[in-house]
mmCIF file of C-alpha atoms and ligand atoms in Angstrom:
data_model
loop_
_atom_site.group_PDB
_atom_site.id
_atom_site.type_symbol
_atom_site.label_atom_id
_atom_site.label_comp_id
_atom_site.label_asym_id
_atom_site.label_seq_id
_atom_site.Cartn_x
_atom_site.Cartn_y
_atom_site.Cartn_z
ATOM 1 C CA MET Z 1 -27.360 40.424 -27.518
ATOM 2 C CA THR Z 2 -30.832 39.611 -26.268
ATOM 3 C CA LEU Z 3 -29.611 38.335 -22.936
ATOM 4 C CA ARG Z 4 -28.123 40.585 -20.280
ATOM 5 C CA ARG Z 5 -25.443 39.284 -17.940
ATOM 6 C CA SER Z 6 -27.307 38.465 -14.747
ATOM 7 C CA SER Z 7 -26.013 39.121 -11.272
ATOM 8 C CA TRP Z 8 -24.376 36.365 -9.251
ATOM 9 C CA PRO Z 9 -27.008 34.578 -7.081
ATOM 10 C CA SER Z 10 -26.649 35.550 -3.455
ATOM 11 C CA SER Z 11 -26.212 32.852 -0.837
ATOM 12 C CA ALA Z 12 -26.150 32.966 2.936
ATOM 13 C CA SER Z 13 -23.597 30.138 2.798
ATOM 14 C CA ARG Z 14 -20.192 30.392 1.170
ATOM 15 C CA PRO Z 15 -18.485 28.092 -1.332
ATOM 16 C CA VAL Z 16 -15.943 25.765 0.250
ATOM 17 C CA VAL Z 17 -13.768 25.686 -2.868
ATOM 18 C CA THR Z 18 -12.075 28.859 -4.159
ATOM 19 C CA PRO Z 19 -14.258 30.134 -7.019
ATOM 20 C CA LEU Z 20 -12.685 30.359 -10.465
ATOM 21 C CA GLN Z 21 -12.893 34.014 -11.557
ATOM 22 C CA PRO Z 22 -12.093 34.426 -15.266
ATOM 23 C CA SER Z 23 -13.478 37.981 -15.524
ATOM 24 C CA VAL Z 24 -10.992 40.236 -17.331
ATOM 25 C CA VAL Z 25 -12.600 43.467 -16.192
ATOM 26 C CA TYR Z 26 -14.236 44.623 -12.976
ATOM 27 C CA ALA Z 27 -17.039 47.180 -12.907
ATOM 28 C CA SER Z 28 -17.027 49.997 -10.346
ATOM 29 C CA ALA Z 29 -19.980 51.905 -8.910
ATOM 30 C CA THR Z 30 -18.800 55.455 -9.651
ATOM 31 C CA PRO Z 31 -15.713 57.406 -10.795
ATOM 32 C CA ASP Z 32 -15.173 58.350 -7.130
ATOM 33 C CA ALA Z 33 -15.174 54.678 -6.157
ATOM 34 C CA LEU Z 34 -12.633 53.981 -8.896
ATOM 35 C CA ASP Z 35 -10.453 56.866 -7.658
ATOM 36 C CA ASP Z 36 -10.524 55.323 -4.179
ATOM 37 C CA GLN Z 37 -9.330 52.031 -5.611
ATOM 38 C CA TYR Z 38 -6.468 53.580 -7.568
ATOM 39 C CA THR Z 39 -5.340 55.680 -4.615
ATOM 40 C CA GLY Z 40 -5.510 52.743 -2.226
ATOM 41 C CA VAL Z 41 -8.376 54.058 -0.090
ATOM 42 C CA SER Z 42 -10.252 50.868 -0.972
ATOM 43 C CA SER Z 43 -8.929 47.667 -2.457
ATOM 44 C CA GLY Z 44 -10.234 45.930 -5.541
ATOM 45 C CA TYR Z 45 -9.447 44.538 -8.944
ATOM 46 C CA THR Z 46 -9.681 46.518 -12.172
ATOM 47 C CA TYR Z 47 -8.276 44.474 -15.043
ATOM 48 C CA ALA Z 48 -6.959 40.895 -15.026
ATOM 49 C CA ARG Z 49 -3.498 41.663 -16.432
ATOM 50 C CA GLU Z 50 -3.003 43.941 -13.412
ATOM 51 C CA GLY Z 51 -4.030 41.190 -10.990
ATOM 52 C CA HIS Z 52 -6.886 38.807 -10.258
ATOM 53 C CA PRO Z 53 -8.144 36.832 -7.258
ATOM 54 C CA ASN Z 54 -7.063 33.360 -8.404
ATOM 55 C CA ALA Z 55 -3.429 34.506 -8.772
ATOM 56 C CA ASP Z 56 -3.533 36.246 -5.392
ATOM 57 C CA VAL Z 57 -4.914 33.176 -3.610
ATOM 58 C CA LEU Z 58 -2.204 30.967 -5.131
ATOM 59 C CA ALA Z 59 0.579 33.488 -4.413
ATOM 60 C CA GLY Z 60 -0.516 33.686 -0.772
ATOM 61 C CA LEU Z 61 -0.341 29.896 -0.417
ATOM 62 C CA ILE Z 62 3.168 29.675 -1.922
ATOM 63 C CA ASP Z 63 4.241 32.674 0.209
ATOM 64 C CA GLY Z 64 3.254 30.596 3.224
ATOM 65 C CA LEU Z 65 5.402 27.682 2.075
ATOM 66 C CA GLU Z 66 8.415 29.926 1.370
ATOM 67 C CA GLY Z 67 8.050 31.802 4.655
ATOM 68 C CA THR Z 68 7.451 35.167 2.997
ATOM 69 C CA THR Z 69 4.706 37.574 1.912
ATOM 70 C CA GLY Z 70 4.000 39.585 -1.209
ATOM 71 C CA GLY Z 71 5.012 37.018 -3.867
ATOM 72 C CA PHE Z 72 3.576 37.118 -7.384
ATOM 73 C CA ILE Z 73 2.320 34.465 -9.792
ATOM 74 C CA THR Z 74 3.440 34.701 -13.424
ATOM 75 C CA GLY Z 75 2.337 32.942 -16.603
ATOM 76 C CA SER Z 76 5.295 30.516 -16.530
ATOM 77 C CA GLY Z 77 8.548 29.869 -14.707
ATOM 78 C CA MET Z 78 10.372 31.673 -17.523
ATOM 79 C CA ALA Z 79 8.017 34.657 -17.075
ATOM 80 C CA ALA Z 80 9.146 34.810 -13.429
ATOM 81 C CA ILE Z 81 12.796 34.813 -14.508
ATOM 82 C CA THR Z 82 12.032 37.448 -17.169
ATOM 83 C CA ALA Z 83 10.413 39.616 -14.485
ATOM 84 C CA VAL Z 84 13.523 39.319 -12.296
ATOM 85 C CA MET Z 85 15.831 40.294 -15.162
ATOM 86 C CA PHE Z 86 13.786 43.249 -16.403
ATOM 87 C CA ALA Z 87 12.865 44.554 -12.956
ATOM 88 C CA LEU Z 88 16.207 44.164 -11.196
ATOM 89 C CA THR Z 89 18.928 44.691 -13.814
ATOM 90 C CA LYS Z 90 19.765 47.528 -16.189
ATOM 91 C CA THR Z 91 22.185 48.245 -19.032
ATOM 92 C CA GLY Z 92 25.782 47.873 -17.881
ATOM 93 C CA ASP Z 93 24.996 45.316 -15.177
ATOM 94 C CA HIS Z 94 26.718 41.940 -15.005
ATOM 95 C CA ILE Z 95 25.256 38.665 -13.716
ATOM 96 C CA VAL Z 96 27.135 35.686 -12.306
ATOM 97 C CA ALA Z 97 25.087 32.577 -13.007
ATOM 98 C CA GLY Z 98 25.304 28.840 -12.425
ATOM 99 C CA ASN Z 99 26.785 27.018 -15.409
ATOM 100 C CA GLN Z 100 24.118 24.286 -15.468
ATOM 101 C CA LEU Z 101 20.975 26.392 -15.263
ATOM 102 C CA TYR Z 102 17.701 25.426 -16.941
ATOM 103 C CA GLY Z 103 18.278 25.643 -20.725
ATOM 104 C CA ARG Z 104 15.978 28.628 -21.351
ATOM 105 C CA SER Z 105 17.510 30.546 -18.438
ATOM 106 C CA LEU Z 106 20.911 30.072 -20.062
ATOM 107 C CA ARG Z 107 19.493 31.250 -23.380
ATOM 108 C CA MET Z 108 18.060 34.343 -21.735
ATOM 109 C CA LEU Z 109 21.494 35.160 -20.331
ATOM 110 C CA ASN Z 110 23.354 34.356 -23.563
ATOM 111 C CA GLU Z 111 20.949 35.564 -26.254
ATOM 112 C CA GLU Z 112 18.359 38.004 -24.859
ATOM 113 C CA LEU Z 113 20.038 40.029 -22.117
ATOM 114 C CA PRO Z 114 23.174 41.016 -24.093
ATOM 115 C CA ARG Z 115 20.849 42.969 -26.463
ATOM 116 C CA MET Z 116 19.792 45.018 -23.415
ATOM 117 C CA GLY Z 117 23.426 45.556 -22.424
ATOM 118 C CA VAL Z 118 23.348 43.059 -19.549
ATOM 119 C CA THR Z 119 26.225 40.561 -19.625
ATOM 120 C CA SER Z 120 26.877 37.421 -17.637
ATOM 121 C CA THR Z 121 29.578 34.969 -16.628
ATOM 122 C CA LEU Z 122 28.760 31.330 -15.933
ATOM 123 C CA ALA Z 123 30.483 29.554 -13.059
ATOM 124 C CA ASP Z 124 30.223 26.269 -11.184
ATOM 125 C CA PRO Z 125 27.825 26.864 -8.244
ATOM 126 C CA THR Z 126 29.173 23.844 -6.339
ATOM 127 C CA ASP Z 127 32.501 25.705 -6.097
ATOM 128 C CA PRO Z 128 32.323 28.988 -4.103
ATOM 129 C CA ALA Z 129 35.791 30.010 -5.348
ATOM 130 C CA ALA Z 130 34.577 29.784 -8.955
ATOM 131 C CA ILE Z 131 31.571 32.005 -8.173
ATOM 132 C CA LYS Z 132 33.769 34.488 -6.333
ATOM 133 C CA GLY Z 133 36.271 34.488 -9.202
ATOM 134 C CA ALA Z 134 33.529 35.378 -11.689
ATOM 135 C CA MET Z 135 32.463 38.497 -9.766
ATOM 136 C CA ARG Z 136 33.214 41.910 -11.283
ATOM 137 C CA PRO Z 137 32.801 45.462 -9.993
ATOM 138 C CA GLU Z 138 29.656 45.795 -12.133
ATOM 139 C CA THR Z 139 28.133 42.495 -10.961
ATOM 140 C CA ARG Z 140 24.602 43.175 -9.804
ATOM 141 C CA MET Z 141 23.171 39.686 -9.316
ATOM 142 C CA ILE Z 142 24.025 36.030 -8.723
ATOM 143 C CA LEU Z 143 21.503 33.568 -10.209
ATOM 144 C CA ILE Z 144 21.659 29.922 -9.176
ATOM 145 C CA GLU Z 145 19.483 26.827 -8.972
ATOM 146 C CA THR Z 146 19.527 24.812 -5.767
ATOM 147 C CA VAL Z 147 20.063 21.506 -7.580
ATOM 148 C CA SER Z 148 21.354 21.233 -11.136
ATOM 149 C CA ASN Z 149 19.745 19.343 -13.978
ATOM 150 C CA PRO Z 150 20.410 16.496 -14.731
ATOM 151 C CA THR Z 151 23.463 15.565 -12.636
ATOM 152 C CA LEU Z 152 21.746 16.780 -9.447
ATOM 153 C CA ARG Z 153 24.743 18.688 -8.139
ATOM 154 C CA VAL Z 154 23.906 20.793 -5.070
ATOM 155 C CA ALA Z 155 24.926 24.467 -5.082
ATOM 156 C CA ALA Z 156 27.115 25.788 -2.246
ATOM 157 C CA LEU Z 157 24.157 27.857 -1.106
ATOM 158 C CA ASP Z 158 25.529 29.031 2.254
ATOM 159 C CA GLU Z 159 28.897 30.120 0.861
ATOM 160 C CA ILE Z 160 27.318 31.827 -2.184
ATOM 161 C CA SER Z 161 24.915 33.671 0.069
ATOM 162 C CA ASP Z 162 27.927 35.005 2.013
ATOM 163 C CA ILE Z 163 29.637 36.041 -1.249
ATOM 164 C CA ALA Z 164 26.504 37.896 -2.387
ATOM 165 C CA ARG Z 165 26.074 39.666 0.942
ATOM 166 C CA ASP Z 166 29.738 40.701 1.179
ATOM 167 C CA ALA Z 167 29.689 42.053 -2.390
ATOM 168 C CA GLY Z 168 26.311 43.767 -1.938
ATOM 169 C CA VAL Z 169 24.748 41.953 -4.911
ATOM 170 C CA LEU Z 170 21.349 40.293 -5.199
ATOM 171 C CA LEU Z 171 21.146 36.535 -4.755
ATOM 172 C CA VAL Z 172 18.362 35.011 -6.872
ATOM 173 C CA VAL Z 173 17.592 31.324 -6.278
ATOM 174 C CA ASP Z 174 15.509 29.144 -8.600
ATOM 175 C CA ASN Z 175 14.031 26.699 -6.068
ATOM 176 C CA THR Z 176 12.060 24.578 -8.572
ATOM 177 C CA PHE Z 177 13.908 21.283 -8.025
ATOM 178 C CA THR Z 178 14.132 21.511 -4.261
ATOM 179 C CA THR Z 179 10.792 23.122 -3.315
ATOM 180 C CA PRO Z 180 10.206 24.967 -0.041
ATOM 181 C CA ARG Z 181 9.517 21.630 1.656
ATOM 182 C CA ALA Z 182 13.270 20.964 1.548
ATOM 183 C CA TYR Z 183 14.750 24.498 1.335
ATOM 184 C CA LYS Z 184 13.519 28.060 1.840
ATOM 185 C CA PRO Z 185 15.967 30.408 0.066
ATOM 186 C CA LEU Z 186 14.587 33.663 1.507
ATOM 187 C CA LEU Z 187 15.161 32.356 5.036
ATOM 188 C CA CYS Z 188 18.754 31.355 4.122
ATOM 189 C CA GLY Z 189 20.141 34.606 2.723
ATOM 190 C CA ALA Z 190 18.618 34.859 -0.774
ATOM 191 C CA ASP Z 191 17.023 38.136 -1.866
ATOM 192 C CA VAL Z 192 14.690 36.664 -4.480
ATOM 193 C CA VAL Z 193 13.191 33.198 -4.978
ATOM 194 C CA VAL Z 194 11.675 31.972 -8.241
ATOM 195 C CA HIS Z 195 9.756 28.815 -9.114
ATOM 196 C CA SER Z 196 8.418 27.040 -12.096
ATOM 197 C CA VAL Z 197 5.074 26.280 -10.405
ATOM 198 C CA THR Z 198 4.411 24.124 -13.484
ATOM 199 C CA LYS Z 199 6.531 21.392 -11.903
ATOM 200 C CA LEU Z 200 6.273 20.000 -8.360
ATOM 201 C CA LEU Z 201 4.129 22.692 -6.756
ATOM 202 C CA ALA Z 202 1.188 22.331 -9.171
ATOM 203 C CA GLY Z 203 2.181 18.718 -9.691
ATOM 204 C CA HIS Z 204 -0.236 17.475 -12.366
ATOM 205 C CA SER Z 205 1.297 18.688 -15.670
ATOM 206 C CA ASP Z 206 -1.835 20.652 -16.499
ATOM 207 C CA ALA Z 207 -0.918 24.250 -15.567
ATOM 208 C CA THR Z 208 1.973 26.443 -16.764
ATOM 209 C CA LEU Z 209 2.879 29.013 -14.090
ATOM 210 C CA GLY Z 210 5.716 30.703 -12.232
ATOM 211 C CA TYR Z 211 6.218 32.419 -8.891
ATOM 212 C CA VAL Z 212 8.596 35.135 -7.742
ATOM 213 C CA ALA Z 213 9.039 36.697 -4.309
ATOM 214 C CA ALA Z 214 11.531 39.273 -3.043
ATOM 215 C CA LYS Z 215 12.578 40.135 0.481
ATOM 216 C CA ASP Z 216 12.883 43.868 -0.168
ATOM 217 C CA GLU Z 217 9.781 46.026 -0.601
ATOM 218 C CA ALA Z 218 11.371 48.139 -3.380
ATOM 219 C CA HIS Z 219 12.228 44.980 -5.324
ATOM 220 C CA ARG Z 220 8.643 43.772 -4.951
ATOM 221 C CA ALA Z 221 7.313 47.022 -6.328
ATOM 222 C CA ALA Z 222 9.728 46.809 -9.275
ATOM 223 C CA LEU Z 223 8.685 43.203 -9.935
ATOM 224 C CA VAL Z 224 4.954 43.901 -9.951
ATOM 225 C CA GLY Z 225 5.469 46.880 -12.268
ATOM 226 C CA THR Z 226 7.419 44.714 -14.715
ATOM 227 C CA ILE Z 227 4.960 41.816 -14.506
ATOM 228 C CA VAL Z 228 1.885 43.895 -15.328
ATOM 229 C CA THR Z 229 3.607 46.071 -17.946
ATOM 230 C CA LEU Z 230 5.251 43.200 -19.826
ATOM 231 C CA GLY Z 231 2.067 41.141 -19.521
ATOM 232 C CA LEU Z 232 3.637 38.249 -17.624
ATOM 233 C CA THR Z 233 0.362 37.701 -15.745
ATOM 234 C CA PRO Z 234 -1.059 34.157 -15.391
ATOM 235 C CA SER Z 235 -4.394 32.747 -16.493
ATOM 236 C CA PRO Z 236 -7.014 32.418 -13.712
ATOM 237 C CA PHE Z 237 -7.801 28.846 -14.761
ATOM 238 C CA ASP Z 238 -4.160 27.741 -14.457
ATOM 239 C CA CYS Z 239 -3.976 29.387 -11.025
ATOM 240 C CA TRP Z 240 -7.139 27.602 -9.970
ATOM 241 C CA LEU Z 241 -5.769 24.221 -11.096
ATOM 242 C CA ALA Z 242 -2.416 24.860 -9.424
ATOM 243 C CA GLU Z 243 -4.168 25.830 -6.181
ATOM 244 C CA ARG Z 244 -5.969 22.501 -6.191
ATOM 245 C CA GLY Z 245 -2.691 20.709 -6.852
ATOM 246 C CA LEU Z 246 -0.887 22.630 -4.133
ATOM 247 C CA TYR Z 247 -3.149 21.330 -1.361
ATOM 248 C CA SER Z 248 -1.630 17.866 -1.794
ATOM 249 C CA PHE Z 249 1.916 19.124 -2.445
ATOM 250 C CA ASP Z 250 3.407 18.073 0.902
ATOM 251 C CA LEU Z 251 1.930 14.565 0.670
ATOM 252 C CA ARG Z 252 3.038 14.180 -2.953
ATOM 253 C CA TYR Z 253 6.519 15.471 -2.265
ATOM 254 C CA ASP Z 254 7.136 13.241 0.744
ATOM 255 C CA ARG Z 255 5.867 10.174 -1.096
ATOM 256 C CA ALA Z 256 7.914 10.987 -4.228
ATOM 257 C CA CYS Z 257 11.100 11.471 -2.141
ATOM 258 C CA GLU Z 258 10.535 8.187 -0.347
ATOM 259 C CA ASN Z 259 9.967 6.440 -3.699
ATOM 260 C CA ALA Z 260 13.060 8.097 -5.199
ATOM 261 C CA ARG Z 261 15.284 6.847 -2.396
ATOM 262 C CA THR Z 262 14.117 3.230 -2.812
ATOM 263 C CA LEU Z 263 14.123 3.357 -6.609
ATOM 264 C CA ALA Z 264 17.661 4.813 -6.727
ATOM 265 C CA ASP Z 265 18.947 1.888 -4.649
ATOM 266 C CA ALA Z 266 17.063 -0.676 -6.765
ATOM 267 C CA ILE Z 267 18.457 0.771 -10.022
ATOM 268 C CA ALA Z 268 21.983 0.857 -8.555
ATOM 269 C CA GLU Z 269 21.810 -2.891 -7.895
ATOM 270 C CA HIS Z 270 20.975 -3.805 -11.507
ATOM 271 C CA PRO Z 271 23.899 -5.238 -13.512
ATOM 272 C CA ASN Z 272 23.054 -3.075 -16.567
ATOM 273 C CA THR Z 273 23.363 0.150 -14.540
ATOM 274 C CA ALA Z 274 26.682 1.987 -14.912
ATOM 275 C CA ARG Z 275 25.972 4.545 -12.160
ATOM 276 C CA VAL Z 276 23.195 6.215 -10.190
ATOM 277 C CA LEU Z 277 23.106 9.867 -9.136
ATOM 278 C CA TYR Z 278 20.854 10.644 -6.175
ATOM 279 C CA PRO Z 279 21.725 13.266 -3.536
ATOM 280 C CA GLY Z 280 20.122 11.064 -0.874
ATOM 281 C CA ARG Z 281 22.702 8.311 -1.486
ATOM 282 C CA SER Z 282 26.031 8.481 0.298
ATOM 283 C CA ASP Z 283 27.887 7.871 -3.012
ATOM 284 C CA HIS Z 284 26.606 11.178 -4.528
ATOM 285 C CA PHE Z 285 29.261 13.945 -4.855
ATOM 286 C CA ASP Z 286 27.178 16.395 -2.820
ATOM 287 C CA HIS Z 287 25.480 14.008 -0.385
ATOM 288 C CA ASN Z 288 26.689 15.761 2.771
ATOM 289 C CA ARG Z 289 25.810 19.214 1.473
ATOM 290 C CA ALA Z 290 22.350 18.037 0.389
ATOM 291 C CA MET Z 291 21.641 16.456 3.763
ATOM 292 C CA ALA Z 292 22.792 19.570 5.611
ATOM 293 C CA LEU Z 293 20.917 22.087 3.450
ATOM 294 C CA PHE Z 294 17.754 20.178 2.605
ATOM 295 C CA ASP Z 295 16.686 18.894 5.981
ATOM 296 C CA GLY Z 296 17.692 15.317 5.132
ATOM 297 C CA GLN Z 297 15.607 15.278 1.911
ATOM 298 C CA GLY Z 298 17.185 13.777 -1.215
ATOM 299 C CA GLY Z 299 14.432 15.094 -3.507
ATOM 300 C CA ASN Z 300 12.341 13.295 -6.121
ATOM 301 C CA MET Z 301 14.865 13.367 -8.979
ATOM 302 C CA VAL Z 302 17.109 10.391 -9.738
ATOM 303 C CA SER Z 303 19.561 10.147 -12.631
ATOM 304 C CA PHE Z 304 21.262 6.998 -13.870
ATOM 305 C CA GLU Z 305 23.374 5.722 -16.698
ATOM 306 C CA VAL Z 306 22.645 2.492 -18.471
ATOM 307 C CA VAL Z 307 25.529 0.570 -20.051
ATOM 308 C CA GLY Z 308 25.446 0.337 -23.863
ATOM 309 C CA GLY Z 309 24.850 3.855 -25.259
ATOM 310 C CA ARG Z 310 22.009 4.973 -27.597
ATOM 311 C CA ALA Z 311 20.902 1.448 -28.583
ATOM 312 C CA ALA Z 312 20.539 0.566 -24.915
ATOM 313 C CA ALA Z 313 18.667 3.839 -24.314
ATOM 314 C CA ASN Z 314 16.187 3.013 -27.107
ATOM 315 C CA ALA Z 315 15.684 -0.507 -25.722
ATOM 316 C CA LEU Z 316 15.132 0.861 -22.218
ATOM 317 C CA THR Z 317 12.464 3.415 -23.184
ATOM 318 C CA THR Z 318 10.707 0.842 -25.381
ATOM 319 C CA ALA Z 319 10.578 -1.654 -22.508
ATOM 320 C CA ALA Z 320 9.521 1.113 -20.067
ATOM 321 C CA SER Z 321 6.422 1.968 -22.116
ATOM 322 C CA MET Z 322 4.366 2.338 -18.909
ATOM 323 C CA ILE Z 323 6.594 5.284 -17.832
ATOM 324 C CA ALA Z 324 6.017 8.491 -19.835
ATOM 325 C CA PHE Z 325 9.193 9.320 -21.780
ATOM 326 C CA ALA Z 326 8.695 13.072 -21.563
ATOM 327 C CA PRO Z 327 11.040 15.956 -20.748
ATOM 328 C CA THR Z 328 9.294 17.438 -17.721
ATOM 329 C CA LEU Z 329 9.400 16.942 -13.980
ATOM 330 C CA GLY Z 330 7.296 17.111 -10.882
ATOM 331 C CA ASP Z 331 4.211 15.293 -12.171
ATOM 332 C CA ILE Z 332 2.311 12.866 -9.925
ATOM 333 C CA GLY Z 333 3.287 10.199 -12.468
ATOM 334 C CA THR Z 334 6.907 9.143 -12.943
ATOM 335 C CA THR Z 335 8.504 10.556 -16.095
ATOM 336 C CA LEU Z 336 11.765 9.680 -17.764
ATOM 337 C CA SER Z 337 13.947 12.051 -19.761
ATOM 338 C CA HIS Z 338 17.033 11.525 -21.911
ATOM 339 C CA PRO Z 339 19.170 14.708 -21.852
ATOM 340 C CA ALA Z 340 21.256 13.822 -24.940
ATOM 341 C CA SER Z 341 18.141 13.870 -27.158
ATOM 342 C CA SER Z 342 16.166 16.591 -25.321
ATOM 343 C CA SER Z 343 17.339 19.200 -22.783
ATOM 344 C CA HIS Z 344 21.025 18.952 -23.769
ATOM 345 C CA ARG Z 345 20.712 18.181 -27.478
ATOM 346 C CA ALA Z 346 22.043 21.619 -28.458
ATOM 347 C CA LEU Z 347 25.406 20.816 -26.834
ATOM 348 C CA SER Z 348 28.172 19.092 -28.788
ATOM 349 C CA ALA Z 349 28.884 15.462 -27.867
ATOM 350 C CA GLU Z 350 32.141 16.689 -26.375
ATOM 351 C CA ASP Z 351 30.444 19.280 -24.136
ATOM 352 C CA ARG Z 352 27.909 16.668 -23.056
ATOM 353 C CA SER Z 353 30.640 14.254 -22.154
ATOM 354 C CA LYS Z 354 32.317 16.952 -20.034
ATOM 355 C CA LEU Z 355 29.074 17.081 -18.023
ATOM 356 C CA GLY Z 356 29.011 13.282 -17.842
ATOM 357 C CA LEU Z 357 25.947 13.029 -20.101
ATOM 358 C CA SER Z 358 26.463 9.939 -22.228
ATOM 359 C CA GLU Z 359 23.885 8.425 -24.611
ATOM 360 C CA GLY Z 360 22.981 6.031 -21.786
ATOM 361 C CA PHE Z 361 22.194 8.836 -19.318
ATOM 362 C CA PHE Z 362 18.592 9.175 -18.060
ATOM 363 C CA ARG Z 363 16.873 11.419 -15.557
ATOM 364 C CA ILE Z 364 13.809 10.215 -13.660
ATOM 365 C CA SER Z 365 11.256 12.509 -12.071
ATOM 366 C CA VAL Z 366 9.861 10.056 -9.550
ATOM 367 C CA GLY Z 367 6.106 10.175 -8.975
ATOM 368 C CA ILE Z 368 3.782 8.827 -6.328
ATOM 369 C CA GLU Z 369 2.965 5.369 -7.723
ATOM 370 C CA PRO Z 370 3.217 2.321 -5.434
ATOM 371 C CA ILE Z 371 6.964 1.762 -5.066
ATOM 372 C CA ASP Z 372 6.843 -1.992 -5.804
ATOM 373 C CA GLN Z 373 5.319 -1.211 -9.187
ATOM 374 C CA LEU Z 374 7.985 1.400 -9.980
ATOM 375 C CA VAL Z 375 10.849 -0.874 -8.974
ATOM 376 C CA GLU Z 376 9.370 -3.651 -11.135
ATOM 377 C CA ASP Z 377 8.916 -1.280 -14.128
ATOM 378 C CA PHE Z 378 12.548 -0.161 -14.001
ATOM 379 C CA ARG Z 379 13.816 -3.704 -13.457
ATOM 380 C CA THR Z 380 11.914 -4.787 -16.579
ATOM 381 C CA ALA Z 381 13.307 -1.825 -18.530
ATOM 382 C CA LEU Z 382 16.896 -2.479 -17.439
ATOM 383 C CA ASP Z 383 16.522 -6.204 -18.162
ATOM 384 C CA ALA Z 384 15.638 -5.317 -21.769
ATOM 385 C CA VAL Z 385 19.000 -3.616 -22.337
ATOM 386 C CA ASP Z 386 21.670 -5.502 -24.238
ATOM 387 C CA PRO Z 387 24.843 -4.248 -22.582
ATOM 388 C CA ALA Z 388 27.059 -5.360 -25.471
HETATM 389 C C1 PLP G 1 10.913 24.211 -16.003
HETATM 390 C C2 PLP G 1 11.882 25.082 -15.321
HETATM 391 C C3 PLP G 1 11.899 26.464 -15.545
HETATM 392 C C4 PLP G 1 10.954 27.129 -16.510
HETATM 393 O O1 PLP G 1 9.628 27.010 -16.094
HETATM 394 P P1 PLP G 1 8.383 27.028 -17.113
HETATM 395 O O2 PLP G 1 7.209 26.967 -16.202
HETATM 396 O O3 PLP G 1 8.525 25.830 -17.999
HETATM 397 O O4 PLP G 1 8.484 28.297 -17.887
HETATM 398 C C5 PLP G 1 12.821 27.223 -14.852
HETATM 399 N N1 PLP G 1 13.697 26.670 -14.009
HETATM 400 C C6 PLP G 1 13.723 25.337 -13.777
HETATM 401 C C7 PLP G 1 14.713 24.789 -12.821
HETATM 402 C C8 PLP G 1 12.822 24.496 -14.427
HETATM 403 O O5 PLP G 1 12.845 23.177 -14.206
#
């Protein structure tokens, strides 16, 4: 190497934008200085898997939204859930979990954790009696999502928080669908909150990240130990992108919710629509609970069923070519997903039908486009369906 790394130019003025810091290692002045860092006399970074500034900046911002401190960023939403499981459960423990969790969370409970001697029982989180009935003496944790995918059922969060407190078990809430703009789990009785930052918080489908925060200091210490040992740490570049996305999160979220409300009503009026599921509509099963828990917000997710089954579904996505048919959520652009061929394809047709997921069932993650354009796009798509 003929060139030496040069030092960073000094400047009397500071950058306005958070610098991107991809350095994996940090050089210290002396062994004594390094000792001071390790013993906490001074603070500083040593190695990126153990922590880096871009993750810390992003964690601090999400902490502010969730009304907490000391949260951590992970390399994905699933890495955050992995951290929770490895840090806060041990062999012999039992978990009570929502029966419509994110697919990979269910697989972790069903396929990964049993090998570590951690078992689980799934129960309907909209029914407190079902959650209570699933509890055992060795239950250590309840894991639920605020709003289920894709039928958008709202968990009985207040009652489940009481059940967890009375039983002395940890309540872990995946707040990805609701976001802290509508609900702050740690301020409502949860012990741990997790996010797929990949979705609404980052908002641009260009960064894969997670977030986890715990109320209790001992749980935080356990989480950070697990995150750095298992290597669940995020990339600085993804953190930097997500930070940029996060600054417009409140504007994006409010606009997407407003769009979702109008779009849900427009879809409901179309003759080729069999039903619409939107917690902000008074005909949704959990409308009252959603309004009470989520500060009047119905969220940005809308599900609907088109009449006519798979053929109708193919016609609809073909006619809706301007809407990305992609199984994600929370992007600035509206995306459409079809659970029977994506998120719920592993289920039998019978199990899908129990959940109400026919071949005509779609889920929309509503974006921030002009609402007239969105309504027109979905009208065109629904017009293209042959209901026969
Ligand atoms: C996407 C998602 C996850 C997983 O997050 P990744 O960032 O994709 O790993 C977990 N929970 C919910 C509710 C999700 O939507």
